[in-house]
CSV table of C-alpha atoms and ligand atoms in Angstrom, one decimal:
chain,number,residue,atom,x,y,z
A,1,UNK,CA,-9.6,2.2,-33.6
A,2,UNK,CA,-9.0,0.7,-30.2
A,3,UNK,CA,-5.2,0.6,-29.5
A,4,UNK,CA,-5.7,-1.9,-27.1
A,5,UNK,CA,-7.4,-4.2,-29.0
A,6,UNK,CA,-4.1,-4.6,-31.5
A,7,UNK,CA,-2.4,-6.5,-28.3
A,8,UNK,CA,-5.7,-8.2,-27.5
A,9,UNK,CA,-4.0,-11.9,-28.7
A,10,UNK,CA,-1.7,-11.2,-25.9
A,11,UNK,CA,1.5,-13.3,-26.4
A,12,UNK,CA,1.4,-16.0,-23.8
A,13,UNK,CA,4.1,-17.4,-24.4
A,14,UNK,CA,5.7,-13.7,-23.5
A,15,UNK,CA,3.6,-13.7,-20.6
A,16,UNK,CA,5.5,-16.9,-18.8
A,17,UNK,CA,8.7,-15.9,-17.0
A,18,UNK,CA,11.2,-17.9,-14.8
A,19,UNK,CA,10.5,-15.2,-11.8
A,20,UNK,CA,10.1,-11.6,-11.6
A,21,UNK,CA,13.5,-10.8,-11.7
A,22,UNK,CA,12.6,-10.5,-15.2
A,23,UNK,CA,13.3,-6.4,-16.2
A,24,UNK,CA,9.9,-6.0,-18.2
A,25,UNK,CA,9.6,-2.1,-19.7
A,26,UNK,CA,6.8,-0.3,-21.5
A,27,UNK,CA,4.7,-3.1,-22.9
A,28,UNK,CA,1.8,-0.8,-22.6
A,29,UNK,CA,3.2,2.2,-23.7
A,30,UNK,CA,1.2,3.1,-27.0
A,31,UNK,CA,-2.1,1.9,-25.0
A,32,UNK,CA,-4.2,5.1,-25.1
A,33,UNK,CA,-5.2,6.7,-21.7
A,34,UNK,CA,-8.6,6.2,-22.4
A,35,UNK,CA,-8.0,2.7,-23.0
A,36,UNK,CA,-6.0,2.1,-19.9
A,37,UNK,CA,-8.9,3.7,-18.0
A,38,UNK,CA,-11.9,1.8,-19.3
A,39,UNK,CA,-9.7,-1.1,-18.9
A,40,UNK,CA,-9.4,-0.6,-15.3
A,41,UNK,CA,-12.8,0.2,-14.9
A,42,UNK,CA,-14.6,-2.9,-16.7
A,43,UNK,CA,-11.5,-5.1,-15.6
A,44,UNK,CA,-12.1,-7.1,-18.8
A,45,UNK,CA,-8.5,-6.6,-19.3
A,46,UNK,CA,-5.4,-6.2,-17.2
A,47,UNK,CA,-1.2,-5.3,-17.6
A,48,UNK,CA,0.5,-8.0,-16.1
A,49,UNK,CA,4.2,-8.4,-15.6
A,50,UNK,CA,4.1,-12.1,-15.8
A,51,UNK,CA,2.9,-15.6,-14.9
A,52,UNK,CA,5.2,-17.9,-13.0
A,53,UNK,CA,4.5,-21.4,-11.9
A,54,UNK,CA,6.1,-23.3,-9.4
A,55,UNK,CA,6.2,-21.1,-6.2
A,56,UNK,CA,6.0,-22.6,-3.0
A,57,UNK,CA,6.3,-19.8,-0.9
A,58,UNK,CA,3.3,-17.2,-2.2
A,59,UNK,CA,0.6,-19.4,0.0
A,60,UNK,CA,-0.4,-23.0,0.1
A,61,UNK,CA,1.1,-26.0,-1.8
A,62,UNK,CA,2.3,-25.1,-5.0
A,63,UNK,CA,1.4,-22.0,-7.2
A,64,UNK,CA,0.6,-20.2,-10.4
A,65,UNK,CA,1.3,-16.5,-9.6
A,66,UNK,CA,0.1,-13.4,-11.8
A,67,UNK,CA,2.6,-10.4,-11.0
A,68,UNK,CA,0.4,-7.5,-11.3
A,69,UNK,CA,1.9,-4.0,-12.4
A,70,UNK,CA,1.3,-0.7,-11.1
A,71,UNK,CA,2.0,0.1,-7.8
A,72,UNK,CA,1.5,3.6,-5.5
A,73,UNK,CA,3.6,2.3,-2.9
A,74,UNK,CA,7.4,3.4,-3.1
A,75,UNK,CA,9.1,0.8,-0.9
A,76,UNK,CA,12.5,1.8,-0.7
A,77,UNK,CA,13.6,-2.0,-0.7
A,78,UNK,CA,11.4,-3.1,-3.7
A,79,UNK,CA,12.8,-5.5,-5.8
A,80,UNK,CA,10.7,-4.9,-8.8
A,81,UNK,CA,10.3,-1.2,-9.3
A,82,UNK,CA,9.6,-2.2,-13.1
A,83,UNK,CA,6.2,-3.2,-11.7
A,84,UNK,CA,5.4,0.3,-10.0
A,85,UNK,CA,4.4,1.8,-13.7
A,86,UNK,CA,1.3,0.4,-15.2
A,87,UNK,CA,2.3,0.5,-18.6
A,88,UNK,CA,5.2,-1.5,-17.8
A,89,UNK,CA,2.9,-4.4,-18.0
A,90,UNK,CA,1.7,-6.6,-21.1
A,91,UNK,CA,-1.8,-6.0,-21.5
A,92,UNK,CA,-3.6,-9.5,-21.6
A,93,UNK,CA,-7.8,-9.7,-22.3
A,94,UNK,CA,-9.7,-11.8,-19.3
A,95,UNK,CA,-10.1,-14.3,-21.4
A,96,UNK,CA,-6.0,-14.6,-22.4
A,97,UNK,CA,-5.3,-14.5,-18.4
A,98,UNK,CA,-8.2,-16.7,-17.9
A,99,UNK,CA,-6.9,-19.4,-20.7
A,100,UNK,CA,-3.6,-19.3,-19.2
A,101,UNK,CA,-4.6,-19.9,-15.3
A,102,UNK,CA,-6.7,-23.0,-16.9
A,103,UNK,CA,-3.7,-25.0,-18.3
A,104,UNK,CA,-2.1,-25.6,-14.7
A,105,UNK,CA,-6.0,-26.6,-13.5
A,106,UNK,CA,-5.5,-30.0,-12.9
A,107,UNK,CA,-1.9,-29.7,-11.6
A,108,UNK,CA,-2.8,-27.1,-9.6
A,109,UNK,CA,-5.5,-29.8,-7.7
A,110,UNK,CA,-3.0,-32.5,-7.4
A,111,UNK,CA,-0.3,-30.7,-5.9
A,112,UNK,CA,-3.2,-28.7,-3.5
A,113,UNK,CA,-2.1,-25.8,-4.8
A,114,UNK,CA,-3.5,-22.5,-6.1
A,115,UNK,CA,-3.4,-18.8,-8.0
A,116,UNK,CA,-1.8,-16.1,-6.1
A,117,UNK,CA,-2.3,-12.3,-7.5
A,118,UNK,CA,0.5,-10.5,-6.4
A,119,UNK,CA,2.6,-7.0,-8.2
A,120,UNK,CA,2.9,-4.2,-8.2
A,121,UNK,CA,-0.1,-3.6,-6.1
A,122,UNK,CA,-2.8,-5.9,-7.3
A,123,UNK,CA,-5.1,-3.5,-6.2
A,124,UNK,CA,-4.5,-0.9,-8.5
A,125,UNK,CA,-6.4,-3.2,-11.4
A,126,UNK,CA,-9.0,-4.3,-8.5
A,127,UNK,CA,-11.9,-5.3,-10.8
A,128,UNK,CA,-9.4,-7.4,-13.3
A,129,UNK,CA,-8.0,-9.0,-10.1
A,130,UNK,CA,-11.8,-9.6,-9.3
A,131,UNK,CA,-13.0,-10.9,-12.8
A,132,UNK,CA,-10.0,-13.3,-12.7
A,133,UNK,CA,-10.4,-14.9,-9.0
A,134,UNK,CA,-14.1,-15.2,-9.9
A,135,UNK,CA,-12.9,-17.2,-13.0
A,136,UNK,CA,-10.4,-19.2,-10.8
A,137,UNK,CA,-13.1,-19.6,-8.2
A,138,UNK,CA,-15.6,-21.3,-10.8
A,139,UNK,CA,-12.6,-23.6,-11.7
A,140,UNK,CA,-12.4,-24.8,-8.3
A,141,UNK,CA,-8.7,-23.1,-7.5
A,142,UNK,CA,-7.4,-22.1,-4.2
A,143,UNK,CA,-7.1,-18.2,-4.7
A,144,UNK,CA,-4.6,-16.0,-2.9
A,145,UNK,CA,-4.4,-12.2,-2.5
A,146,UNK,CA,-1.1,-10.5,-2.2
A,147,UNK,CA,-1.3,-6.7,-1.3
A,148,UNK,CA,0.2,-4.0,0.4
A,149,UNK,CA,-3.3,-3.6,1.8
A,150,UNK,CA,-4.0,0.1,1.6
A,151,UNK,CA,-6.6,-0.4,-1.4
A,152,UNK,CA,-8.5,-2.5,0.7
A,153,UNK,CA,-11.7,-0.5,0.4
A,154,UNK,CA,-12.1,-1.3,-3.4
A,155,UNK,CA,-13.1,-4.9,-2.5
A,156,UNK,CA,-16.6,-5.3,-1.3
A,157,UNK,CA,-17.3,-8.1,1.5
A,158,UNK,CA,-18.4,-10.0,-2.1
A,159,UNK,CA,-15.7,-9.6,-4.1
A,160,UNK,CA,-13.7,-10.6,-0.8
A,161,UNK,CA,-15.9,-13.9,-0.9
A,162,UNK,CA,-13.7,-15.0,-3.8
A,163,UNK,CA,-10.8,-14.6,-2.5
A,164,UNK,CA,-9.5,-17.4,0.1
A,165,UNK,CA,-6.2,-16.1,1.7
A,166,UNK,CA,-5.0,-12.6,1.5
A,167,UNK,CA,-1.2,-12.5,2.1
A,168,UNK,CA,-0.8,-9.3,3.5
A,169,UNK,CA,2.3,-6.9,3.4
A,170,UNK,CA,3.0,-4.9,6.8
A,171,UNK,CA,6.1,-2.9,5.9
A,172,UNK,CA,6.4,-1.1,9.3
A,173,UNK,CA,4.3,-0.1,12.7
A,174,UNK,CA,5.4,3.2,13.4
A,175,UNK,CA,3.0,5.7,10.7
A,176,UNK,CA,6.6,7.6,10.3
A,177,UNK,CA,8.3,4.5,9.7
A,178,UNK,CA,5.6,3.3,7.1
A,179,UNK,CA,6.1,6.7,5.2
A,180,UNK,CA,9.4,6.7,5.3
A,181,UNK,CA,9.8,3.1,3.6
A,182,UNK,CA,7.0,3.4,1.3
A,183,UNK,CA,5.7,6.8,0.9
A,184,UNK,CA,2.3,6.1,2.1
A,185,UNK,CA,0.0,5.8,5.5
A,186,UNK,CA,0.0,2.8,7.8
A,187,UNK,CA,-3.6,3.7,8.5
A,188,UNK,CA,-5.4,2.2,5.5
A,189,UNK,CA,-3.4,-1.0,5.7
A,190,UNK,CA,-4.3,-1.5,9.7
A,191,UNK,CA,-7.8,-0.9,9.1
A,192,UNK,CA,-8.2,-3.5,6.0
A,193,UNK,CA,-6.3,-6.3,8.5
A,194,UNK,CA,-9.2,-5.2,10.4
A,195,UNK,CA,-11.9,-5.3,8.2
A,196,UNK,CA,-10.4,-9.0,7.2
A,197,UNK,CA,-10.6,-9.9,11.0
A,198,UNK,CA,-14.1,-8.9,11.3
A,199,UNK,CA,-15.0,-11.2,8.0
A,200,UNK,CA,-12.8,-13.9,9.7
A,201,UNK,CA,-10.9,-14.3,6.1
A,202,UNK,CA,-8.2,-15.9,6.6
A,203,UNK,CA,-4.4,-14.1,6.3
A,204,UNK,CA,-0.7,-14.6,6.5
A,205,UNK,CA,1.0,-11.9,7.3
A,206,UNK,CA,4.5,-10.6,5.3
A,207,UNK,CA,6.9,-8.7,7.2
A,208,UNK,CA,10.5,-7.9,5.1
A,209,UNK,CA,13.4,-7.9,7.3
A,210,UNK,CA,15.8,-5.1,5.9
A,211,UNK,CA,18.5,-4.8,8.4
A,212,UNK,CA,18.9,-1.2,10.0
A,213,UNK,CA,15.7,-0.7,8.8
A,214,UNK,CA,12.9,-3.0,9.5
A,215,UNK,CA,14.7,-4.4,12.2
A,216,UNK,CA,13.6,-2.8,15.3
A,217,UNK,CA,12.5,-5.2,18.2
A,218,UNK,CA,9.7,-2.2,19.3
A,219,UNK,CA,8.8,-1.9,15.8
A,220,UNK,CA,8.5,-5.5,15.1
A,221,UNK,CA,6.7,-6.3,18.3
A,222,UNK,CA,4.1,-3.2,17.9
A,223,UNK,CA,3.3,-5.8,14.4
A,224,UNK,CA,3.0,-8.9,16.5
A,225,UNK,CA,1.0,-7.5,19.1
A,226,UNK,CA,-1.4,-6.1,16.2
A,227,UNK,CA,-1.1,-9.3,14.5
A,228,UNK,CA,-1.8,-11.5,17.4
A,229,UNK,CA,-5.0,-9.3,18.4
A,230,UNK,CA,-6.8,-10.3,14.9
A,231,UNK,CA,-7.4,-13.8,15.5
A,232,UNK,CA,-7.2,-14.5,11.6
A,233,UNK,CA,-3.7,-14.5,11.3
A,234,UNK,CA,-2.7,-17.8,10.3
A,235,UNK,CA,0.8,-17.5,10.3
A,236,UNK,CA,3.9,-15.0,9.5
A,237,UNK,CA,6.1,-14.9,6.8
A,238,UNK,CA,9.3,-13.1,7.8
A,239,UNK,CA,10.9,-11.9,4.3
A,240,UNK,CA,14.7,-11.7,4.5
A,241,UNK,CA,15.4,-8.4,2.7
A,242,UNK,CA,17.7,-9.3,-0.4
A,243,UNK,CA,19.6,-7.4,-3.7
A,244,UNK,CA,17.8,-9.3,-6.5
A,245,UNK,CA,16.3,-6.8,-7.9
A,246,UNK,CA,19.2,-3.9,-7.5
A,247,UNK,CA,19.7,-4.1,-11.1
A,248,UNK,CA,16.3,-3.3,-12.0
A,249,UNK,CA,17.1,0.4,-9.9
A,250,UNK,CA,20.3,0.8,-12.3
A,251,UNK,CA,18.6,-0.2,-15.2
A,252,UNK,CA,15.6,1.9,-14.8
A,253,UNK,CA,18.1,5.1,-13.6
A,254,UNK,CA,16.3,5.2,-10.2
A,255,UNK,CA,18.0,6.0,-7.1
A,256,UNK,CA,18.5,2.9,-4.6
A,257,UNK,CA,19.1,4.2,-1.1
A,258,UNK,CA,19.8,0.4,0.0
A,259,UNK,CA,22.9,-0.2,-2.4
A,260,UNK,CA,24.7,-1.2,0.5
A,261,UNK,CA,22.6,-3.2,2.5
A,262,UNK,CA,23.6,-6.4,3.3
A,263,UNK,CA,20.6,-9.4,3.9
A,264,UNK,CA,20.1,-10.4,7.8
A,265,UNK,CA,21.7,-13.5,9.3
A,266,UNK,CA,19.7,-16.4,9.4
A,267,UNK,CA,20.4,-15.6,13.3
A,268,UNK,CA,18.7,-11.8,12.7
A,269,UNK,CA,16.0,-13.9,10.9
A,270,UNK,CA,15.3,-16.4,13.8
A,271,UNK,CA,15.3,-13.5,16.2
A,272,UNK,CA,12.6,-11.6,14.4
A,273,UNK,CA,10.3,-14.9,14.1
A,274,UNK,CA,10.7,-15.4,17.7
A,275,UNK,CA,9.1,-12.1,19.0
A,276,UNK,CA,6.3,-13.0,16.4
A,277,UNK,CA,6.4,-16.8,18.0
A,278,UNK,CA,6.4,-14.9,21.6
A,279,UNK,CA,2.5,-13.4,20.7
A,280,UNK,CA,1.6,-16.8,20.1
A,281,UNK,CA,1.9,-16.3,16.1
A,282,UNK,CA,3.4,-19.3,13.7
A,283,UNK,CA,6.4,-17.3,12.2
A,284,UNK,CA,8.9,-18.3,9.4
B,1,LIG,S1,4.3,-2.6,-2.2
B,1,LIG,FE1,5.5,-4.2,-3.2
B,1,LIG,S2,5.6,-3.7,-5.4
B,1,LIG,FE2,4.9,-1.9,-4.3
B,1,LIG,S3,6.8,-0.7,-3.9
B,1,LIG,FE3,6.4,-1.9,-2.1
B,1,LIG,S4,7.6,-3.8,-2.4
B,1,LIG,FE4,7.4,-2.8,-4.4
């Protein structure tokens, strides 16, 4: 018997959340390896953390958001390290995800809004991402990408066709900063923003402002300068760092190495937006 297929009604209702502040544990645990595998590989299901509605600030106009789980990256200020473990997410069919995007349709057109993947890393489930932005796509909805960017290579130029913003994440421009903060390569993520320059897709850039870490004026400028060169970047989002999701560390008995930081001034937050402003970049 298919384990999977004994969550395949996928309780929507559990699905919704207020935000991902939400703790959400082990909703996949007794899905079989096998199962989590062919899963990822058809991408006729996924293991989503939630739905919210309502965002204003995960791309244009208002938006229904799919918080992916699983995630390689190991930021050190991540505020949902519940979404780093696959299984930590409630399995939902294609369909169930599908059914749920549909109910905000017509909202979603009068408020010129959209659906917004973002995690985890949406790119770990890359062909469930794909199968639900195709979906969105046929509905007529805005759809928004939000990744870390070093997966880029699992989208084709096609697959990239349905997707019509991709908010990406640059965590740091020095490579020893980037594997410092997350545990991975700057490389990968450089060379998608490239790729997406080259297809002229269009992208907002997200840069989290964690003061005493991300917060270097060489550092930040070595991002605008990159930024600026692209010629796709529509605008910058500077993220002020914040301890929202400290809890989650405790709760998951994970080691937070930020316990003490405090969020930047809106001053600190101005300052960073201007160096992006000063590269000719719309930064806010
Ligand atoms: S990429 Fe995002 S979800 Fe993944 S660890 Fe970093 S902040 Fe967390």
């Amino acid at each position: 018997m298919n384990e999977m297929s004994n969550h395949q009604p996928a309780n929507h209702f559990q699905l919704e959340a207020e935000n991902p502040f939400t703790l959400r544990i082990d909703h996949s645990k007794d899905i079989s390896e096998s199962d989590i595998r062919s899963a990822l590989k058809s991408g006729d299901r996924g293991f989503l953390h939630s739905f919210t509605t309502g965002s204003a600030v995960d791309g244009p106009g208002i938006r229904i958001v799919a918080w992916t789980s699983g995630c390689q990256f190991k930021c050190l200020y991540c505020h949902n390290p519940d979404t780093w473990k696959l299984r930590n997410g409630i399995p939902v069919t294609l369909e169930g995800a599908t059914a749920e995007l549909e109910k905000y349709r017509m909202g979603l057109k009068i408020m010129q809004g959209g659906f917004t993947i973002s995690g985890g890393e949406p790119l770990m489930q890359d062909r469930f991402v794909v199968n639900l932005f195709t979906n969105a796509k046929k509905m007529g909805i805005h759809t928004a990408l939000d990744t870390n960017g070093s997966l880029g290579n699992r989208l084709s130029d096609t697959n990239l066709e349905k997707i019509d913003l991709v908010l990406l994440d640059i965590k740091a421009w020095d490579p020893e900063n980037h594997r410092r903060f997350t545990g991975h390569d700057v490389r990968p993520v450089l060379d998608f923003a490239k790729r997406l320059a080259v297809l002229k897709k269009s992208v907002w850039v997200r840069f989290v402002l964690v003061p005493g870490y991300t917060d270097n004026p060489v550092e930040v400028k070595g991002i605008a300068e990159f930024a600026a060169s692209l010629g796709n970047v529509e605008r910058v989002d500077v993220l002020p760092f914040h301890q929202m999701g400290r809890f989650k560390w405790k709760e998951l008995n994970m080691a937070y190495s930020l316990e003490n930081v405090e969020p930047p001034t809106p001053e600190e937050v101005e300052r960073v937006c201007s160096i992006f402003r000063a590269e000719g970049l719309k930064a806010y």
